Short mmCIF file of C-alpha atoms in Angstrom, two decimals:
data_model
loop_
_atom_site.label_atom_id
_atom_site.label_comp_id
_atom_site.label_asym_id
_atom_site.label_seq_id
_atom_site.Cartn_x
_atom_site.Cartn_y
_atom_site.Cartn_z
CA UNK S 1 -56.28 -65.56 3.71
CA UNK S 2 -53.44 -67.22 1.81
CA UNK S 3 -50.82 -65.22 -0.02
CA UNK S 4 -51.97 -64.10 -3.45
CA UNK S 5 -49.49 -63.18 -6.20
CA UNK S 6 -49.98 -59.82 -7.90
CA UNK S 7 -51.04 -61.39 -11.18
CA UNK S 8 -53.92 -63.22 -9.46
CA UNK S 9 -55.45 -60.14 -7.81
CA UNK S 10 -58.75 -58.93 -9.19
CA UNK S 11 -60.65 -55.70 -8.69
CA UNK S 12 -63.46 -57.62 -6.97
CA UNK S 13 -61.00 -58.70 -4.25
CA UNK S 14 -60.54 -55.14 -2.98
CA UNK S 15 -62.35 -54.47 0.27
CA UNK S 16 -64.29 -51.28 0.74
CA UNK S 17 -62.44 -48.47 2.53
CA UNK S 18 -63.32 -48.41 6.22
CA UNK S 19 -63.90 -52.17 6.55
CA UNK S 20 -61.05 -52.75 8.99
CA UNK S 21 -61.39 -56.53 9.20
CA UNK S 22 -61.56 -57.00 5.41
CA UNK S 23 -58.63 -54.62 4.87
CA UNK S 24 -56.57 -56.61 7.37
CA UNK S 25 -57.39 -59.86 5.56
CA UNK S 26 -56.47 -58.26 2.23
CA UNK S 27 -53.19 -56.86 3.61
CA UNK S 28 -52.31 -60.36 4.81
CA UNK S 29 -52.40 -61.70 1.23
CA UNK S 30 -48.95 -60.16 0.68
CA UNK S 31 -45.77 -60.74 2.70
CA UNK S 32 -43.45 -57.78 2.29
CA UNK S 33 -40.84 -59.33 4.56
CA UNK S 34 -40.52 -62.37 2.29
CA UNK S 35 -40.78 -60.37 -0.92
CA UNK S 36 -38.09 -57.84 0.01
CA UNK S 37 -36.01 -60.25 2.07
CA UNK S 38 -36.30 -58.63 5.50
CA UNK S 39 -38.39 -56.43 7.77
CA UNK S 40 -35.92 -53.59 7.20
CA UNK S 41 -36.07 -53.82 3.40
CA UNK S 42 -39.87 -53.96 3.47
CA UNK S 43 -39.92 -50.90 5.76
CA UNK S 44 -37.59 -48.93 3.50
CA UNK S 45 -39.75 -49.74 0.47
CA UNK S 46 -42.98 -48.90 2.32
CA UNK S 47 -41.67 -45.58 3.61
CA UNK S 48 -40.46 -44.62 0.13
CA UNK S 49 -44.13 -44.52 -0.97
CA UNK S 50 -43.16 -45.13 -4.60
CA UNK S 51 -46.65 -46.40 -5.50
CA UNK S 52 -45.55 -47.25 -9.04
CA UNK S 53 -46.43 -50.95 -9.03
CA UNK S 54 -48.99 -53.21 -7.46
CA UNK S 55 -46.19 -54.64 -5.32
CA UNK S 56 -45.36 -51.12 -4.06
CA UNK S 57 -49.00 -50.57 -3.06
CA UNK S 58 -49.36 -53.96 -1.43
CA UNK S 59 -46.14 -53.59 0.54
CA UNK S 60 -47.08 -50.15 1.84
CA UNK S 61 -50.41 -51.53 3.06
CA UNK S 62 -48.80 -54.71 4.42
CA UNK S 63 -46.25 -52.73 6.40
CA UNK S 64 -48.88 -50.36 7.85
CA UNK S 65 -51.04 -53.36 8.80
CA UNK S 66 -48.14 -55.18 10.46
CA UNK S 67 -47.22 -52.03 12.39
CA UNK S 68 -50.79 -51.80 13.67
CA UNK S 69 -50.58 -55.38 14.91
CA UNK S 70 -47.62 -54.30 17.04
CA UNK S 71 -49.53 -51.59 18.84
CA UNK S 72 -49.33 -48.60 16.51
CA UNK S 73 -53.12 -48.34 16.10
CA UNK S 74 -55.26 -48.75 13.01
CA UNK S 75 -53.36 -46.42 10.67
CA UNK S 76 -53.50 -49.13 8.01
CA UNK S 77 -57.20 -48.29 7.47
CA UNK S 78 -56.29 -44.71 6.54
CA UNK S 79 -53.36 -45.93 4.44
CA UNK S 80 -55.71 -48.23 2.54
CA UNK S 81 -58.20 -45.41 1.96
CA UNK S 82 -55.37 -43.42 0.38
CA UNK S 83 -54.18 -46.39 -1.68
CA UNK S 84 -57.66 -47.64 -2.67
CA UNK S 85 -58.03 -45.51 -5.83
CA UNK S 86 -54.49 -46.49 -6.87
CA UNK S 87 -55.31 -50.18 -6.36
CA UNK S 88 -58.51 -49.75 -8.38
CA UNK S 89 -56.68 -48.02 -11.22
CA UNK S 90 -53.92 -50.65 -11.27
CA UNK S 91 -56.35 -53.58 -11.21
CA UNK S 92 -58.76 -52.09 -13.75
CA UNK S 93 -56.16 -52.69 -16.44
CA UNK S 94 -54.77 -50.50 -19.21
#
């Protein structure tokens, strides 16, 4: 999947929790390394778990997904399940 800016995300784009392949594709629509300027900066932001903005949510998922691709397991699926209601609330609008 290509990168998708926050303003272009829609509620219908959210995969269902537990769908590992779809969650991975969704996580890949954001590049935390590019957004924050480095792997380290993306990691710091992800581990802060601020969860105040759509970018915060997307980076936390992106970082968990990237970690899983480097042999840390499939923790990103559990991270997404935790973030899913926050994504829904953020994308549902005011």
